[in-house]
Tab-separated table of C-alpha atoms in Angstrom:
chain	number	residue	atom	x	y	z
A	104	UNK	CA	0.010	-0.003	0.015
A	105	UNK	CA	2.856	2.366	0.847
A	106	UNK	CA	4.336	1.793	-2.595
A	107	UNK	CA	0.974	2.639	-4.256
A	108	UNK	CA	0.652	5.813	-2.190
A	109	UNK	CA	4.170	6.892	-3.144
A	110	UNK	CA	3.471	6.268	-6.828
A	111	UNK	CA	0.178	8.163	-6.565
A	112	UNK	CA	1.919	11.208	-5.073
A	113	UNK	CA	4.546	11.090	-7.821
A	114	UNK	CA	1.855	10.887	-10.483
A	115	UNK	CA	0.104	13.901	-8.967
A	116	UNK	CA	3.347	15.952	-8.910
A	117	UNK	CA	3.866	15.081	-12.574
A	118	UNK	CA	0.316	16.277	-13.374
A	119	UNK	CA	-0.834	12.742	-14.225
A	120	UNK	CA	-4.076	13.182	-12.274
A	121	UNK	CA	-6.042	10.298	-13.734
A	122	UNK	CA	-3.231	7.908	-12.879
A	123	UNK	CA	-3.073	9.412	-9.392
A	124	UNK	CA	-6.773	8.774	-8.840
A	125	UNK	CA	-6.400	5.191	-10.058
A	126	UNK	CA	-3.454	4.514	-7.745
A	127	UNK	CA	-5.166	6.137	-4.765
A	128	UNK	CA	-8.218	3.969	-5.477
A	129	UNK	CA	-6.047	0.841	-5.394
A	130	UNK	CA	-4.465	1.956	-2.156
A	131	UNK	CA	-7.881	2.667	-0.610
A	132	UNK	CA	-9.048	-0.842	-1.512
A	133	UNK	CA	-6.152	-2.178	0.583
A	134	UNK	CA	-6.637	0.313	3.443
A	135	UNK	CA	-10.175	1.750	3.404
A	136	UNK	CA	-9.781	3.479	6.792
A	137	UNK	CA	-6.818	5.708	5.909
A	138	UNK	CA	-8.128	9.305	5.818
A	139	UNK	CA	-5.003	10.650	4.039
A	140	UNK	CA	-5.737	8.490	0.992
A	141	UNK	CA	-9.250	9.919	0.654
A	142	UNK	CA	-8.064	13.501	1.188
A	143	UNK	CA	-5.319	13.106	-1.428
A	144	UNK	CA	-7.644	11.432	-3.927
A	145	UNK	CA	-10.058	14.336	-3.357
A	146	UNK	CA	-7.334	16.730	-4.465
A	147	UNK	CA	-6.638	14.691	-7.615
A	148	UNK	CA	-10.346	14.655	-8.376
A	149	UNK	CA	-10.484	18.425	-7.998
A	150	UNK	CA	-7.734	18.690	-10.625
A	151	UNK	CA	-9.815	16.508	-12.945
A	152	UNK	CA	-12.944	18.538	-12.183
A	153	UNK	CA	-14.619	15.455	-10.705
A	154	UNK	CA	-16.122	17.713	-8.107
A	155	UNK	CA	-18.855	15.625	-6.519
A	156	UNK	CA	-16.430	12.731	-6.147
A	157	UNK	CA	-13.975	15.167	-4.558
A	158	UNK	CA	-16.603	16.293	-2.023
A	159	UNK	CA	-17.420	12.664	-1.224
A	160	UNK	CA	-13.720	11.804	-0.727
A	161	UNK	CA	-13.081	14.845	1.471
A	162	UNK	CA	-16.218	14.109	3.521
A	163	UNK	CA	-15.067	10.516	4.009
A	164	UNK	CA	-11.631	11.731	5.182
A	165	UNK	CA	-13.325	14.071	7.662
A	166	UNK	CA	-15.462	11.209	8.884
A	167	UNK	CA	-12.373	9.068	9.494
A	168	UNK	CA	-10.358	11.920	11.007
A	169	UNK	CA	-12.344	14.993	12.080
A	170	UNK	CA	-9.074	16.836	12.926
A	171	UNK	CA	-7.680	16.738	9.369
A	172	UNK	CA	-7.538	20.392	8.271
A	173	UNK	CA	-6.595	19.661	4.660
A	174	UNK	CA	-9.762	17.554	4.172
A	175	UNK	CA	-11.904	20.544	5.199
A	176	UNK	CA	-9.896	22.746	2.856
A	177	UNK	CA	-10.405	20.436	-0.111
A	178	UNK	CA	-14.088	19.960	0.594
A	179	UNK	CA	-14.464	23.714	0.752
A	180	UNK	CA	-12.666	24.263	-2.527
A	181	UNK	CA	-14.661	21.550	-4.322
A	182	UNK	CA	-17.939	23.001	-3.020
A	183	UNK	CA	-16.912	26.469	-4.179
A	184	UNK	CA	-16.231	25.183	-7.682
A	185	UNK	CA	-19.781	23.738	-7.532
A	186	UNK	CA	-21.068	27.148	-6.388
A	187	UNK	CA	-22.231	25.625	-3.119
A	188	UNK	CA	-20.928	28.513	-1.085
A	189	UNK	CA	-22.824	27.895	2.160
A	190	UNK	CA	-21.540	24.305	2.351
A	191	UNK	CA	-18.070	25.444	1.391
A	192	UNK	CA	-18.018	28.147	4.068
A	193	UNK	CA	-19.100	25.679	6.773
A	194	UNK	CA	-16.245	23.309	5.831
A	195	UNK	CA	-13.696	26.096	5.654
A	196	UNK	CA	-14.719	27.570	9.000
A	197	UNK	CA	-14.357	24.139	10.603
A	198	UNK	CA	-10.926	23.741	9.061
A	199	UNK	CA	-9.846	27.202	10.149
A	200	UNK	CA	-10.343	26.287	13.764
A	201	UNK	CA	-7.896	23.391	13.273
A	202	UNK	CA	-5.235	25.383	11.416
A	203	UNK	CA	-5.356	28.897	12.794
A	204	UNK	CA	-2.016	29.774	11.251
A	205	UNK	CA	-3.128	28.899	7.715
A	206	UNK	CA	-4.207	32.079	5.817
A	207	UNK	CA	-5.868	30.268	2.943
A	208	UNK	CA	-8.910	29.457	5.076
A	209	UNK	CA	-9.552	33.127	5.816
A	210	UNK	CA	-9.072	34.103	2.141
A	211	UNK	CA	-11.470	31.427	0.925
A	212	UNK	CA	-14.060	32.217	3.597
A	213	UNK	CA	-14.000	35.831	2.459
A	214	UNK	CA	-14.495	34.649	-1.102
A	215	UNK	CA	-17.493	32.594	0.041
A	216	UNK	CA	-18.984	35.608	1.824
A	217	UNK	CA	-18.692	37.681	-1.375
A	218	UNK	CA	-20.357	35.018	-3.465
A	219	UNK	CA	-23.128	34.417	-0.927
A	220	UNK	CA	-23.794	38.164	-0.814
A	221	UNK	CA	-24.025	38.287	-4.595
A	222	UNK	CA	-26.439	35.374	-4.623
A	223	UNK	CA	-28.691	37.044	-2.065
A	224	UNK	CA	-28.506	40.417	-3.823
A	225	UNK	CA	-26.915	42.187	-0.854
A	226	UNK	CA	-23.892	43.466	-2.798
A	227	UNK	CA	-22.293	43.397	-6.241
A	228	UNK	CA	-18.600	43.474	-5.431
A	229	UNK	CA	-16.387	42.202	-8.183
A	230	UNK	CA	-13.528	40.526	-6.334
A	231	UNK	CA	-12.047	39.770	-2.918
A	232	UNK	CA	-8.748	40.973	-1.522
A	233	UNK	CA	-7.059	37.586	-1.872
A	234	UNK	CA	-8.211	35.702	-4.965
A	235	UNK	CA	-7.707	31.979	-5.141
A	236	UNK	CA	-4.987	32.209	-7.789
A	237	UNK	CA	-2.577	33.403	-5.074
A	238	UNK	CA	-2.503	29.990	-3.385
A	239	UNK	CA	1.113	28.971	-3.007
A	240	UNK	CA	1.046	25.196	-2.567
A	241	UNK	CA	1.252	23.138	-5.700
A	242	UNK	CA	-1.265	20.540	-4.544
A	243	UNK	CA	-4.020	23.146	-4.184
A	244	UNK	CA	-5.971	24.360	-7.228
A	245	UNK	CA	-4.971	27.638	-8.840
A	246	UNK	CA	-8.402	29.126	-9.310
A	247	UNK	CA	-12.083	28.661	-8.714
A	248	UNK	CA	-14.208	27.711	-11.716
A	249	UNK	CA	-17.943	27.330	-11.819
A	250	UNK	CA	-17.697	24.678	-14.523
A	251	UNK	CA	-18.502	21.187	-13.331
A	252	UNK	CA	-19.248	18.014	-15.164
A	253	UNK	CA	-21.954	15.646	-14.106
A	254	UNK	CA	-20.551	12.676	-12.253
A	255	UNK	CA	-22.396	9.392	-12.521
A	256	UNK	CA	-22.178	6.594	-9.959
A	257	UNK	CA	-18.981	4.592	-10.157
A	258	UNK	CA	-20.855	1.401	-9.484
A	259	UNK	CA	-24.281	0.199	-10.541
A	260	UNK	CA	-24.781	-2.480	-7.889
A	261	UNK	CA	-28.172	-1.029	-6.943
A	262	UNK	CA	-30.822	0.497	-9.164
A	263	UNK	CA	-32.118	3.962	-8.376
A	264	UNK	CA	-34.980	6.149	-9.582
A	265	UNK	CA	-36.693	9.377	-8.573
A	266	UNK	CA	-39.974	11.239	-8.672
A	267	UNK	CA	-40.839	14.754	-7.581
A	268	UNK	CA	-43.478	16.932	-6.015
A	269	UNK	CA	-43.538	20.759	-6.134
A	270	UNK	CA	-41.644	20.990	-2.844
A	271	UNK	CA	-39.389	17.907	-2.863
A	272	UNK	CA	-37.623	15.209	-4.860
A	273	UNK	CA	-37.705	11.631	-3.652
A	274	UNK	CA	-34.788	9.383	-4.636
A	275	UNK	CA	-35.114	5.620	-4.120
A	276	UNK	CA	-32.145	3.240	-4.142
A	277	UNK	CA	-33.332	-0.348	-4.273
A	278	UNK	CA	-31.073	-2.103	-1.786
A	279	UNK	CA	-32.654	-5.033	0.024
A	280	UNK	CA	-31.802	-5.973	3.602
A	281	UNK	CA	-29.182	-3.288	4.158
A	282	UNK	CA	-28.424	-2.406	7.796
A	283	UNK	CA	-28.868	1.264	8.574
A	284	UNK	CA	-25.330	1.430	10.021
A	285	UNK	CA	-23.942	0.671	6.532
A	286	UNK	CA	-25.618	3.646	4.856
A	287	UNK	CA	-24.092	7.133	4.756
A	288	UNK	CA	-25.871	10.022	3.052
A	289	UNK	CA	-24.340	13.488	2.701
A	290	UNK	CA	-26.371	16.502	1.548
A	291	UNK	CA	-24.876	19.640	0.025
A	292	UNK	CA	-26.575	22.664	-1.465
A	293	UNK	CA	-26.622	20.872	-4.820
A	294	UNK	CA	-24.834	17.612	-4.033
A	295	UNK	CA	-26.128	14.199	-3.063
A	296	UNK	CA	-23.601	11.591	-1.902
A	297	UNK	CA	-24.668	8.104	-0.888
A	298	UNK	CA	-22.417	5.278	0.341
A	299	UNK	CA	-23.509	1.735	1.127
A	300	UNK	CA	-20.712	-0.238	2.686
A	301	UNK	CA	-21.710	-3.708	3.860
A	302	UNK	CA	-18.869	-5.778	5.393
A	303	UNK	CA	-17.732	-8.479	3.013
A	304	UNK	CA	-19.302	-6.823	-0.055
A	305	UNK	CA	-18.106	-4.274	-2.586
A	306	UNK	CA	-19.004	-0.750	-1.487
A	307	UNK	CA	-21.576	1.185	-3.489
A	308	UNK	CA	-21.124	4.913	-4.071
A	309	UNK	CA	-23.564	7.337	-5.660
A	310	UNK	CA	-22.435	10.939	-5.925
A	311	UNK	CA	-23.954	13.497	-8.211
A	312	UNK	CA	-24.490	17.182	-8.676
A	313	UNK	CA	-28.246	17.635	-8.529
A	314	UNK	CA	-30.353	19.410	-11.150
A	315	UNK	CA	-31.392	22.112	-8.652
A	316	UNK	CA	-30.436	23.344	-5.243
A	317	UNK	CA	-31.797	21.813	-2.058
A	318	UNK	CA	-32.050	22.764	1.604
A	319	UNK	CA	-29.697	20.289	3.310
A	320	UNK	CA	-31.034	20.796	6.851
A	321	UNK	CA	-34.524	19.759	5.737
A	322	UNK	CA	-33.434	16.698	3.746
A	323	UNK	CA	-33.916	13.235	5.245
A	324	UNK	CA	-33.328	9.604	4.408
A	325	UNK	CA	-34.807	6.323	5.607
A	326	UNK	CA	-33.314	2.839	5.424
A	327	UNK	CA	-36.197	0.416	4.827
A	328	UNK	CA	-36.258	-3.337	4.345
A	329	UNK	CA	-36.131	-3.194	0.553
A	330	UNK	CA	-34.750	0.282	-0.229
A	331	UNK	CA	-33.106	3.496	0.886
A	332	UNK	CA	-35.496	6.426	0.476
A	333	UNK	CA	-33.980	9.901	0.282
A	334	UNK	CA	-36.238	12.961	0.486
A	335	UNK	CA	-34.628	16.145	-0.896
A	336	UNK	CA	-36.330	19.427	-0.034
A	337	UNK	CA	-36.128	21.821	-2.991
A	338	UNK	CA	-34.624	25.176	-2.232
A	339	UNK	CA	-37.152	26.690	-4.650
A	340	UNK	CA	-40.532	25.062	-4.242
A	341	UNK	CA	-42.443	24.676	-7.494
A	342	UNK	CA	-39.365	24.493	-9.696
A	343	UNK	CA	-39.623	21.443	-11.934
A	344	UNK	CA	-36.470	19.320	-12.291
A	345	UNK	CA	-36.016	18.054	-15.829
A	346	UNK	CA	-33.728	15.333	-14.443
A	347	UNK	CA	-32.116	14.249	-11.185
A	348	UNK	CA	-28.582	15.128	-12.258
A	349	UNK	CA	-27.275	18.512	-13.299
A	350	UNK	CA	-26.760	18.938	-16.993
A	351	UNK	CA	-25.575	22.134	-18.675
A	352	UNK	CA	-28.041	21.616	-21.527
A	353	UNK	CA	-31.013	21.679	-19.137
A	354	UNK	CA	-29.537	23.908	-16.457
A	355	UNK	CA	-31.762	26.871	-17.343
A	356	UNK	CA	-35.406	26.101	-16.621
A	357	UNK	CA	-38.508	28.145	-16.028
A	358	UNK	CA	-40.395	28.107	-12.776
A	359	UNK	CA	-43.663	26.296	-13.338
A	360	UNK	CA	-46.757	27.748	-11.742
A	361	UNK	CA	-49.121	24.946	-10.765
A	362	UNK	CA	-52.599	25.057	-9.364
A	363	UNK	CA	-53.185	23.733	-5.853
A	364	UNK	CA	-55.054	20.728	-7.278
A	365	UNK	CA	-52.245	19.717	-9.620
A	366	UNK	CA	-49.623	20.481	-6.991
A	367	UNK	CA	-50.817	17.592	-4.888
A	368	UNK	CA	-49.965	15.067	-7.571
A	369	UNK	CA	-46.411	13.727	-7.723
A	370	UNK	CA	-44.847	13.487	-11.193
A	371	UNK	CA	-43.035	10.404	-12.341
A	372	UNK	CA	-40.458	10.160	-15.128
A	373	UNK	CA	-42.084	7.993	-17.745
A	374	UNK	CA	-42.023	7.506	-21.501
A	375	UNK	CA	-45.799	7.101	-21.508
A	376	UNK	CA	-47.805	10.149	-20.520
A	377	UNK	CA	-51.150	9.695	-18.846
A	378	UNK	CA	-53.839	12.392	-19.016
A	379	UNK	CA	-55.073	12.165	-15.438
A	380	UNK	CA	-57.433	15.130	-15.858
A	381	UNK	CA	-59.189	13.353	-18.700
A	382	UNK	CA	-59.500	10.171	-16.691
A	383	UNK	CA	-60.859	12.029	-13.666
A	384	UNK	CA	-63.417	13.791	-15.840
A	385	UNK	CA	-64.546	10.491	-17.293
A	386	UNK	CA	-64.914	8.944	-13.819
A	387	UNK	CA	-67.037	11.854	-12.643
A	388	UNK	CA	-69.213	11.588	-15.743
A	389	UNK	CA	-69.722	7.878	-15.146
A	390	UNK	CA	-70.639	8.519	-11.520
A	391	UNK	CA	-73.185	11.143	-12.557
A	392	UNK	CA	-74.758	8.920	-15.209
A	393	UNK	CA	-74.657	5.802	-13.067
A	394	UNK	CA	-77.985	3.959	-13.041
A	395	UNK	CA	-79.020	2.958	-9.536
A	396	UNK	CA	-81.915	0.946	-8.305
A	397	UNK	CA	-83.911	0.631	-5.052
A	398	UNK	CA	-82.467	2.164	-1.894
A	399	UNK	CA	-79.257	3.223	-3.655
A	400	UNK	CA	-81.169	5.293	-6.174
A	401	UNK	CA	-83.391	6.827	-3.467
A	402	UNK	CA	-80.427	7.551	-1.260
A	403	UNK	CA	-78.623	9.255	-4.162
A	404	UNK	CA	-81.757	11.319	-4.888
A	405	UNK	CA	-81.971	12.571	-1.282
A	406	UNK	CA	-78.236	13.331	-1.179
A	407	UNK	CA	-78.537	15.508	-4.245
A	408	UNK	CA	-81.499	17.361	-2.746
A	409	UNK	CA	-79.567	17.919	0.497
A	410	UNK	CA	-76.371	19.110	-1.296
A	411	UNK	CA	-78.277	21.703	-3.347
A	412	UNK	CA	-80.619	22.831	-0.583
A	413	UNK	CA	-80.526	26.012	1.498
A	414	UNK	CA	-79.966	25.944	5.247
A	415	UNK	CA	-83.675	25.846	6.254
A	416	UNK	CA	-84.315	22.920	3.891
A	417	UNK	CA	-81.380	20.994	5.324
A	418	UNK	CA	-82.538	21.664	8.891
A	419	UNK	CA	-86.039	20.461	8.004
A	420	UNK	CA	-84.701	17.279	6.412
A	421	UNK	CA	-82.499	16.453	9.413
A	422	UNK	CA	-85.155	17.276	12.063
A	423	UNK	CA	-87.982	15.381	10.399
A	424	UNK	CA	-85.802	12.364	9.712
A	425	UNK	CA	-84.414	12.115	13.254
A	426	UNK	CA	-87.679	12.772	15.160
A	427	UNK	CA	-89.705	10.365	13.005
A	428	UNK	CA	-87.174	7.593	13.372
A	429	UNK	CA	-86.428	7.672	9.690
A	430	UNK	CA	-90.036	7.480	8.405
A	431	UNK	CA	-90.572	11.122	7.475
A	432	UNK	CA	-88.388	13.353	5.361
A	433	UNK	CA	-89.660	16.928	5.019
A	434	UNK	CA	-88.073	19.917	3.248
A	435	UNK	CA	-90.496	22.471	4.765
A	436	UNK	CA	-88.908	24.071	7.814
A	437	UNK	CA	-91.974	26.234	8.530
A	438	UNK	CA	-94.027	23.052	8.848
A	439	UNK	CA	-91.674	20.970	11.009
A	440	UNK	CA	-89.631	23.665	12.786
A	441	UNK	CA	-92.156	24.423	15.540
A	442	UNK	CA	-93.326	20.957	16.431
A	443	UNK	CA	-92.054	17.465	16.911
A	444	UNK	CA	-92.429	15.267	13.868
A	445	UNK	CA	-94.209	12.079	14.695
A	446	UNK	CA	-94.011	9.033	12.577
A	447	UNK	CA	-93.746	5.261	12.482
A	448	UNK	CA	-93.177	2.872	9.626
A	449	UNK	CA	-96.196	1.074	8.222
A	450	UNK	CA	-96.557	-2.593	9.073
A	451	UNK	CA	-93.913	-4.640	7.323
A	452	UNK	CA	-91.893	-1.590	6.266
A	453	UNK	CA	-88.172	-1.950	6.831
A	454	UNK	CA	-86.300	0.959	8.432
A	455	UNK	CA	-83.850	2.635	6.085
A	456	UNK	CA	-80.742	4.632	6.895
A	457	UNK	CA	-80.362	7.606	4.571
A	458	UNK	CA	-77.037	9.244	4.057
A	459	UNK	CA	-76.820	12.998	3.563
């Protein structure tokens, strides 16, 4: 493993970043609890612009060693390149408390503050006092770029799909019988990272830049007997996601205004479109035209009278029905409102229960 790590560092220094990632991956397979390997592979992934994988690697390094300042630095840089400034700032601030003598944390935090302010419309400053291209160490990136390629899962061990509502996106990973302790889910402003690591089996990783931004604090996940269900709260409710993953071709979308009735219906990605409004109209038409016999027809008739009646008529119907033990049904409140309605069923007549 030490030889692989040495070769990986040499490949990185020689700007052979893909080879470095491959060598670090081999080393991690031999020693999956070494945080330095994940932190260093994160840096190589940043160089390759594999940003969501870089965030996942840095997060894993932090999980293994919460005191590793360089892991926080690399997570912050990767998140900034993804324009996830709030997540980046949180990582950088945590790292700054561990390396108080390191000026890069302060410079990058200031950069985050500027970008956050621009996003919220508080200011339109053009640059910060210490831009990222002043970083001195070779292993750190020279600038911050907003360009990011979509990263697909490295393994396809489990199938996943998603559907959405106006306020949230639900991602389902079909993994049967997985213990909750083996599942790790990390939410960023526009990043979803999922790891399923069952002892004795190949680990599964799903990291992607999402189509739209989410609110990490409101996102949740559940490990069920047959699947892992992840509920992503949209940062902008009502914004329709054309896909789960970010894609530059579909990055610009219009906010869709939906009625309250339509908003209650989740949308599913499907090649076959169903006109639910048409089906609902047909069902209502069938109900209206339905031919009923006997008590059902009579009950339907009285329900329609009650639904269309004014308040006095409804009061008359209720009072007469209750006081006569179900044998009298009057719509005249003036007639029944001032006296008790007497009644009894004729001999042999069966009592009926009408529904209003």
